[in-house]
Amino acid sequence: VRDQMIKSAHHEATKKHSWGGLHHTIKEFYESNRVQQTTILLISFNFLVTIASLEMTIPKGSQLEVGFKVVELILTVIFSFELLLNFVANFFLEFVSSLWNFLDTFVVAISVASIFLEEIENVSVLRLFRTIRVVRMMRRLHSLRKIINSLASSVGPVSSAFLILL
């Protein structure tokens, strides 16, 4: 019992003064409501900007094109930093065991590639993948995930009821 108490006290002391303490602090910060809500707002803003840039006819070299590129660059840097923060907060095994993190990594990699491959003719196809970020909100919003799961599970019964009415 005494040895367990000593190990526990040593572990807590080490946790406060080493990587363990820093990791715990970063994880708490990353998982805080403020960070998650800010991420959701940024994802929503990014979605609207991406849709607007894809729907508009923007003249080459115009101020509007430059503005969209600047916003795209800023958001890509922010999402790259958020992915890095996620990696540190959930370090290796926890990070790679989540399919959401693979989706995040894919979308950030596509965003970075679309910036560096600007001169390629069909780079707008890569930009279209950025709209997938909206799916990331399901990961952040547990209530939204519950609603979507409920809707998906009700499709069968509702379809059956509809067929009976026919």
Short mmCIF file of C-alpha atoms in Angstrom, two decimals, residues 3-98:
data_model
loop_
_atom_site.label_atom_id
_atom_site.label_comp_id
_atom_site.label_asym_id
_atom_site.label_seq_id
_atom_site.Cartn_x
_atom_site.Cartn_y
_atom_site.Cartn_z
CA ASP A 3 4.65 1.63 -2.31
CA GLN A 4 1.49 2.35 -4.28
CA MET A 5 1.06 5.69 -2.51
CA ILE A 6 4.67 6.61 -3.23
CA LYS A 7 4.31 5.65 -6.92
CA SER A 8 1.08 7.60 -7.17
CA ALA A 9 2.61 10.69 -5.56
CA HIS A 10 5.68 10.40 -7.80
CA HIS A 11 3.46 10.03 -10.87
CA GLU A 12 1.45 13.15 -9.93
CA ALA A 13 4.62 15.16 -9.29
CA THR A 14 6.12 14.01 -12.58
CA LYS A 15 2.86 14.78 -14.37
CA LYS A 16 2.94 18.37 -13.14
CA HIS A 17 6.55 19.02 -14.19
CA SER A 18 7.05 17.03 -17.37
CA TRP A 19 5.56 16.15 -20.73
CA GLY A 20 2.66 14.44 -18.94
CA GLY A 21 1.57 17.68 -17.31
CA LEU A 22 2.01 19.67 -20.52
CA HIS A 23 0.15 17.00 -22.50
CA HIS A 24 -2.70 17.04 -19.98
CA THR A 25 -2.92 20.85 -20.16
CA ILE A 26 -2.92 20.84 -23.98
CA LYS A 27 -5.58 18.11 -24.05
CA GLU A 28 -7.82 20.03 -21.65
CA PHE A 29 -7.36 23.20 -23.72
CA TYR A 30 -8.06 21.43 -27.04
CA GLU A 31 -11.17 19.67 -25.71
CA SER A 32 -12.56 22.81 -24.05
CA ASN A 33 -15.90 24.13 -25.25
CA ARG A 34 -14.33 27.41 -26.35
CA VAL A 35 -11.83 25.74 -28.69
CA GLN A 36 -14.42 23.30 -30.06
CA GLN A 37 -17.00 26.06 -30.65
CA THR A 38 -14.39 28.25 -32.33
CA THR A 39 -13.46 25.33 -34.58
CA ILE A 40 -17.12 24.83 -35.50
CA LEU A 41 -17.47 28.53 -36.36
CA LEU A 42 -14.32 28.42 -38.49
CA ILE A 43 -15.51 25.29 -40.30
CA SER A 44 -18.86 26.97 -41.03
CA PHE A 45 -17.14 30.14 -42.25
CA ASN A 46 -14.78 28.09 -44.40
CA PHE A 47 -17.72 26.21 -45.90
CA LEU A 48 -19.49 29.45 -46.83
CA VAL A 49 -16.32 30.98 -48.30
CA THR A 50 -15.58 27.83 -50.31
CA ILE A 51 -19.12 27.64 -51.68
CA ALA A 52 -19.07 31.36 -52.55
CA SER A 53 -15.71 31.07 -54.33
CA LEU A 54 -16.88 28.05 -56.32
CA GLU A 55 -20.21 29.61 -57.32
CA MET A 56 -18.89 33.03 -58.33
CA THR A 57 -17.18 33.92 -61.56
CA ILE A 58 -14.06 35.64 -60.27
CA PRO A 59 -11.88 37.46 -62.79
CA LYS A 60 -8.20 36.45 -62.72
CA GLY A 61 -6.04 38.96 -60.88
CA SER A 62 -8.99 40.83 -59.36
CA GLN A 63 -9.06 42.06 -55.78
CA LEU A 64 -11.83 39.56 -55.09
CA GLU A 65 -9.60 36.68 -56.21
CA VAL A 66 -6.77 37.95 -54.02
CA GLY A 67 -9.18 38.31 -51.09
CA PHE A 68 -10.42 34.73 -51.44
CA LYS A 69 -6.82 33.46 -51.68
CA VAL A 70 -5.83 35.34 -48.52
CA VAL A 71 -8.84 33.98 -46.61
CA GLU A 72 -8.06 30.48 -47.93
CA LEU A 73 -4.44 30.76 -46.81
CA ILE A 74 -5.37 32.05 -43.34
CA LEU A 75 -7.95 29.29 -42.83
CA THR A 76 -5.52 26.63 -44.05
CA VAL A 77 -2.90 27.83 -41.56
CA ILE A 78 -5.50 27.85 -38.75
CA PHE A 79 -6.76 24.34 -39.60
CA SER A 80 -3.18 23.06 -39.90
CA PHE A 81 -2.45 24.43 -36.43
CA GLU A 82 -5.70 22.91 -35.11
CA LEU A 83 -4.69 19.52 -36.56
CA LEU A 84 -1.25 19.80 -34.93
CA LEU A 85 -2.89 20.75 -31.62
CA ASN A 86 -5.21 17.75 -31.98
CA PHE A 87 -2.22 15.48 -32.65
CA VAL A 88 -0.39 16.75 -29.55
CA ALA A 89 -3.52 16.63 -27.38
CA ASN A 90 -4.36 13.06 -28.41
CA PHE A 91 -0.83 11.99 -29.07
CA PHE A 92 -0.03 9.10 -31.30
CA LEU A 93 -2.20 6.04 -30.57
CA GLU A 94 -5.31 7.97 -29.64
CA PHE A 95 -4.88 10.23 -32.68
CA VAL A 96 -4.38 7.47 -35.26
CA SER A 97 -7.15 5.30 -33.83
CA SER A 98 -9.80 7.87 -34.82
#
